[in-house]
Amino acid sequence: MALTRTDEMELLTALHDGLHETPRWSSFLERLRRRTRADYASLIFSQGQAPIHRATQVHAGRDVRARAHELEELARLDPIPYERLRPGRVYAPEELIDPTDPRHDRFRREYLHRIGIGHGRFMRVTEPGGTSAWAVLLRDKENFTASDGAVLAALQPHLSIALRNFAVLERERLRARVSEDVLRRAGLAWAVIGGDGAVQLASSAAGPLLTATGARISAGSVEAERRLARIAELFTEQPDAPPQIAPLDDDEDGALIALPIAEKPLTAPAMPAYAAVARLPRTLDNRHARLLAARHGLSASEAGLALALARGRSIAEAAATLRLSLETARNYSKKIYAKTGTRGQADLVRVILDSVTLLA
């Protein structure tokens, strides 16, 4: 059965727009529920090897999940081999439950009946990356018709496309979250700057770089503002211009690097000119000391002293901060140099600042 023109307008539009909803696909599922006269409709997304009753669900209709949560022990008895369903085929429960399975009667009597499920239709969809999802329709009283199952089957290629887009988007979201977190831990912030000098996109750690409105890179002087404007003009005219440095204030450390953007986005509201990257102040604390100690076999006191030296303090200043005698600090430093294989304070600072332990 092909989808009707009404189905295409009602269901497919909502399905393909569902990625941008919160919760996702809520409009599509509600329309599918009404179209098939189901009491409940859901999309269930697999998450690794987790059992289906613990997978992520988006649903429409009465919330059977709340009661199902109370029946988690019985849910483990669910004999339906969801992961073995043939993609694109619509199944009824009786096709999926082996009547010789001892769990069959108890599952029917104590699980399906108690959460108000009398009839159902299930369909698995997959995408090339290996992700599976299940479309589920449930009714308490009347059984579904062949026409209802045909609507679900006709949606299969569209659901597969939606699942593929969703899987790609989720992987990119994960990549972005991890990248963002690693850069923050490394003390780096970035922003994409347009030809007019406005910030088009920025990392969450870029707050100190931006003005209160977030519209411009924050600069401490008129000359710094002019410098930023000239850089925007340069990269607008010469997209592959070499990296530029832009002081932001009178402090020598207050600067950003302007980098060319190798690949321009196709959908940007305005063409970006360059990417601005800056270092942000970082606090080295007990997390870093603990990992540094584990990495080099240092004691807690030795690790604390090593971090103090990495902050630029002299041995005398570090001893005072850590409430150590100068002689004790010197003895610790000798042990630190030996354990880290360094040849003095400057070499130690280099090793620590290059260490992965500072990404904690």
mmCIF file with all atom_site columns, N, CA, C and O in Angstrom, residues 208-209 217-221 224-225 228 246-256 278:
data_model
loop_
_atom_site.group_PDB
_atom_site.id
_atom_site.type_symbol
_atom_site.label_atom_id
_atom_site.label_alt_id
_atom_site.label_comp_id
_atom_site.label_asym_id
_atom_site.label_entity_id
_atom_site.label_seq_id
_atom_site.pdbx_PDB_ins_code
_atom_site.Cartn_x
_atom_site.Cartn_y
_atom_site.Cartn_z
_atom_site.occupancy
_atom_site.B_iso_or_equiv
_atom_site.pdbx_formal_charge
_atom_site.auth_seq_id
_atom_site.auth_comp_id
_atom_site.auth_asym_id
_atom_site.auth_atom_id
_atom_site.pdbx_PDB_model_num
ATOM 1  N N  . PRO A 1 208 ? 34.741 34.848 28.223 1.00 0.00 ? 208 PRO A N  1
ATOM 2  C CA . PRO A 1 208 ? 35.655 35.955 28.526 1.00 0.00 ? 208 PRO A CA 1
ATOM 3  C C  . PRO A 1 208 ? 36.150 36.699 27.295 1.00 0.00 ? 208 PRO A C  1
ATOM 4  O O  . PRO A 1 208 ? 36.632 37.815 27.389 1.00 0.00 ? 208 PRO A O  1
ATOM 5  N N  . LEU A 1 209 ? 36.044 36.066 26.109 1.00 0.00 ? 209 LEU A N  1
ATOM 6  C CA . LEU A 1 209 ? 36.492 36.732 24.885 1.00 0.00 ? 209 LEU A CA 1
ATOM 7  C C  . LEU A 1 209 ? 35.476 37.724 24.353 1.00 0.00 ? 209 LEU A C  1
ATOM 8  O O  . LEU A 1 209 ? 35.818 38.608 23.578 1.00 0.00 ? 209 LEU A O  1
ATOM 9  N N  . ILE A 1 217 ? 34.273 40.518 19.635 1.00 0.00 ? 217 ILE A N  1
ATOM 10 C CA . ILE A 1 217 ? 35.383 40.116 20.483 1.00 0.00 ? 217 ILE A CA 1
ATOM 11 C C  . ILE A 1 217 ? 35.702 41.271 21.412 1.00 0.00 ? 217 ILE A C  1
ATOM 12 O O  . ILE A 1 217 ? 35.748 42.428 20.996 1.00 0.00 ? 217 ILE A O  1
ATOM 13 N N  . SER A 1 218 ? 35.910 40.952 22.662 1.00 0.00 ? 218 SER A N  1
ATOM 14 C CA . SER A 1 218 ? 36.198 41.985 23.644 1.00 0.00 ? 218 SER A CA 1
ATOM 15 C C  . SER A 1 218 ? 37.640 42.467 23.480 1.00 0.00 ? 218 SER A C  1
ATOM 16 O O  . SER A 1 218 ? 38.572 41.669 23.432 1.00 0.00 ? 218 SER A O  1
ATOM 17 N N  . ALA A 1 219 ? 37.856 43.766 23.370 1.00 0.00 ? 219 ALA A N  1
ATOM 18 C CA . ALA A 1 219 ? 39.191 44.335 23.228 1.00 0.00 ? 219 ALA A CA 1
ATOM 19 C C  . ALA A 1 219 ? 39.361 45.469 24.233 1.00 0.00 ? 219 ALA A C  1
ATOM 20 O O  . ALA A 1 219 ? 38.408 46.181 24.555 1.00 0.00 ? 219 ALA A O  1
ATOM 21 N N  . GLY A 1 220 ? 40.597 45.636 24.703 1.00 0.00 ? 220 GLY A N  1
ATOM 22 C CA . GLY A 1 220 ? 40.823 46.581 25.789 1.00 0.00 ? 220 GLY A CA 1
ATOM 23 C C  . GLY A 1 220 ? 41.185 47.977 25.356 1.00 0.00 ? 220 GLY A C  1
ATOM 24 O O  . GLY A 1 220 ? 41.352 48.854 26.203 1.00 0.00 ? 220 GLY A O  1
ATOM 25 N N  . SER A 1 221 ? 41.340 48.228 24.066 1.00 0.00 ? 221 SER A N  1
ATOM 26 C CA . SER A 1 221 ? 41.736 49.558 23.630 1.00 0.00 ? 221 SER A CA 1
ATOM 27 C C  . SER A 1 221 ? 41.201 49.824 22.234 1.00 0.00 ? 221 SER A C  1
ATOM 28 O O  . SER A 1 221 ? 40.807 48.900 21.501 1.00 0.00 ? 221 SER A O  1
ATOM 29 N N  . ALA A 1 224 ? 43.329 48.049 19.690 1.00 0.00 ? 224 ALA A N  1
ATOM 30 C CA . ALA A 1 224 ? 43.024 46.625 19.575 1.00 0.00 ? 224 ALA A CA 1
ATOM 31 C C  . ALA A 1 224 ? 41.772 46.410 18.731 1.00 0.00 ? 224 ALA A C  1
ATOM 32 O O  . ALA A 1 224 ? 41.708 45.480 17.922 1.00 0.00 ? 224 ALA A O  1
ATOM 33 N N  . GLU A 1 225 ? 40.769 47.270 18.919 1.00 0.00 ? 225 GLU A N  1
ATOM 34 C CA . GLU A 1 225 ? 39.557 47.173 18.110 1.00 0.00 ? 225 GLU A CA 1
ATOM 35 C C  . GLU A 1 225 ? 39.882 47.375 16.630 1.00 0.00 ? 225 GLU A C  1
ATOM 36 O O  . GLU A 1 225 ? 39.375 46.660 15.761 1.00 0.00 ? 225 GLU A O  1
ATOM 37 N N  . LEU A 1 228 ? 41.534 44.273 15.192 1.00 0.00 ? 228 LEU A N  1
ATOM 38 C CA . LEU A 1 228 ? 40.572 43.210 14.890 1.00 0.00 ? 228 LEU A CA 1
ATOM 39 C C  . LEU A 1 228 ? 39.813 43.512 13.604 1.00 0.00 ? 228 LEU A C  1
ATOM 40 O O  . LEU A 1 228 ? 39.542 42.610 12.804 1.00 0.00 ? 228 LEU A O  1
ATOM 41 N N  . ALA A 1 246 ? 46.510 39.106 17.303 1.00 0.00 ? 246 ALA A N  1
ATOM 42 C CA . ALA A 1 246 ? 45.815 40.347 17.657 1.00 0.00 ? 246 ALA A CA 1
ATOM 43 C C  . ALA A 1 246 ? 45.842 40.535 19.165 1.00 0.00 ? 246 ALA A C  1
ATOM 44 O O  . ALA A 1 246 ? 45.145 39.817 19.890 1.00 0.00 ? 246 ALA A O  1
ATOM 45 N N  . PRO A 1 247 ? 46.648 41.481 19.677 1.00 0.00 ? 247 PRO A N  1
ATOM 46 C CA . PRO A 1 247 ? 46.596 41.805 21.108 1.00 0.00 ? 247 PRO A CA 1
ATOM 47 C C  . PRO A 1 247 ? 45.220 42.351 21.475 1.00 0.00 ? 247 PRO A C  1
ATOM 48 O O  . PRO A 1 247 ? 44.619 43.113 20.717 1.00 0.00 ? 247 PRO A O  1
ATOM 49 N N  . LEU A 1 248 ? 44.714 41.943 22.629 1.00 0.00 ? 248 LEU A N  1
ATOM 50 C CA . LEU A 1 248 ? 43.393 42.377 23.060 1.00 0.00 ? 248 LEU A CA 1
ATOM 51 C C  . LEU A 1 248 ? 43.444 43.472 24.103 1.00 0.00 ? 248 LEU A C  1
ATOM 52 O O  . LEU A 1 248 ? 42.459 44.159 24.341 1.00 0.00 ? 248 LEU A O  1
ATOM 53 N N  . ASP A 1 249 ? 44.590 43.614 24.790 1.00 0.00 ? 249 ASP A N  1
ATOM 54 C CA . ASP A 1 249 ? 44.710 44.645 25.809 1.00 0.00 ? 249 ASP A CA 1
ATOM 55 C C  . ASP A 1 249 ? 46.183 44.936 26.020 1.00 0.00 ? 249 ASP A C  1
ATOM 56 O O  . ASP A 1 249 ? 47.032 44.509 25.239 1.00 0.00 ? 249 ASP A O  1
ATOM 57 N N  . ASP A 1 250 ? 46.499 45.660 27.072 1.00 0.00 ? 250 ASP A N  1
ATOM 58 C CA . ASP A 1 250 ? 47.885 46.023 27.334 1.00 0.00 ? 250 ASP A CA 1
ATOM 59 C C  . ASP A 1 250 ? 48.710 44.859 27.869 1.00 0.00 ? 250 ASP A C  1
ATOM 60 O O  . ASP A 1 250 ? 49.940 44.915 27.890 1.00 0.00 ? 250 ASP A O  1
ATOM 61 N N  . ASP A 1 251 ? 48.056 43.823 28.342 1.00 0.00 ? 251 ASP A N  1
ATOM 62 C CA . ASP A 1 251 ? 48.753 42.636 28.853 1.00 0.00 ? 251 ASP A CA 1
ATOM 63 C C  . ASP A 1 251 ? 49.280 41.822 27.674 1.00 0.00 ? 251 ASP A C  1
ATOM 64 O O  . ASP A 1 251 ? 48.543 41.498 26.747 1.00 0.00 ? 251 ASP A O  1
ATOM 65 N N  . GLU A 1 252 ? 50.549 41.481 27.689 1.00 0.00 ? 252 GLU A N  1
ATOM 66 C CA . GLU A 1 252 ? 51.133 40.739 26.567 1.00 0.00 ? 252 GLU A CA 1
ATOM 67 C C  . GLU A 1 252 ? 50.455 39.394 26.357 1.00 0.00 ? 252 GLU A C  1
ATOM 68 O O  . GLU A 1 252 ? 50.447 38.865 25.251 1.00 0.00 ? 252 GLU A O  1
ATOM 69 N N  . ASP A 1 253 ? 49.906 38.809 27.433 1.00 0.00 ? 253 ASP A N  1
ATOM 70 C CA . ASP A 1 253 ? 49.259 37.507 27.299 1.00 0.00 ? 253 ASP A CA 1
ATOM 71 C C  . ASP A 1 253 ? 47.846 37.621 26.739 1.00 0.00 ? 253 ASP A C  1
ATOM 72 O O  . ASP A 1 253 ? 47.239 36.626 26.365 1.00 0.00 ? 253 ASP A O  1
ATOM 73 N N  . GLY A 1 254 ? 47.283 38.820 26.710 1.00 0.00 ? 254 GLY A N  1
ATOM 74 C CA . GLY A 1 254 ? 45.917 39.004 26.226 1.00 0.00 ? 254 GLY A CA 1
ATOM 75 C C  . GLY A 1 254 ? 45.894 39.133 24.721 1.00 0.00 ? 254 GLY A C  1
ATOM 76 O O  . GLY A 1 254 ? 45.918 40.237 24.169 1.00 0.00 ? 254 GLY A O  1
ATOM 77 N N  . ALA A 1 255 ? 45.898 38.020 24.040 1.00 0.00 ? 255 ALA A N  1
ATOM 78 C CA . ALA A 1 255 ? 45.938 38.040 22.581 1.00 0.00 ? 255 ALA A CA 1
ATOM 79 C C  . ALA A 1 255 ? 45.192 36.841 22.033 1.00 0.00 ? 255 ALA A C  1
ATOM 80 O O  . ALA A 1 255 ? 44.933 35.870 22.744 1.00 0.00 ? 255 ALA A O  1
ATOM 81 N N  . LEU A 1 256 ? 44.822 36.947 20.771 1.00 0.00 ? 256 LEU A N  1
ATOM 82 C CA . LEU A 1 256 ? 44.209 35.804 20.096 1.00 0.00 ? 256 LEU A CA 1
ATOM 83 C C  . LEU A 1 256 ? 44.929 35.583 18.774 1.00 0.00 ? 256 LEU A C  1
ATOM 84 O O  . LEU A 1 256 ? 45.577 36.486 18.231 1.00 0.00 ? 256 LEU A O  1
ATOM 85 N N  . ALA A 1 278 ? 41.998 31.617 21.430 1.00 0.00 ? 278 ALA A N  1
ATOM 86 C CA . ALA A 1 278 ? 42.704 32.279 22.533 1.00 0.00 ? 278 ALA A CA 1
ATOM 87 C C  . ALA A 1 278 ? 42.865 31.304 23.689 1.00 0.00 ? 278 ALA A C  1
ATOM 88 O O  . ALA A 1 278 ? 42.098 30.347 23.835 1.00 0.00 ? 278 ALA A O  1
#
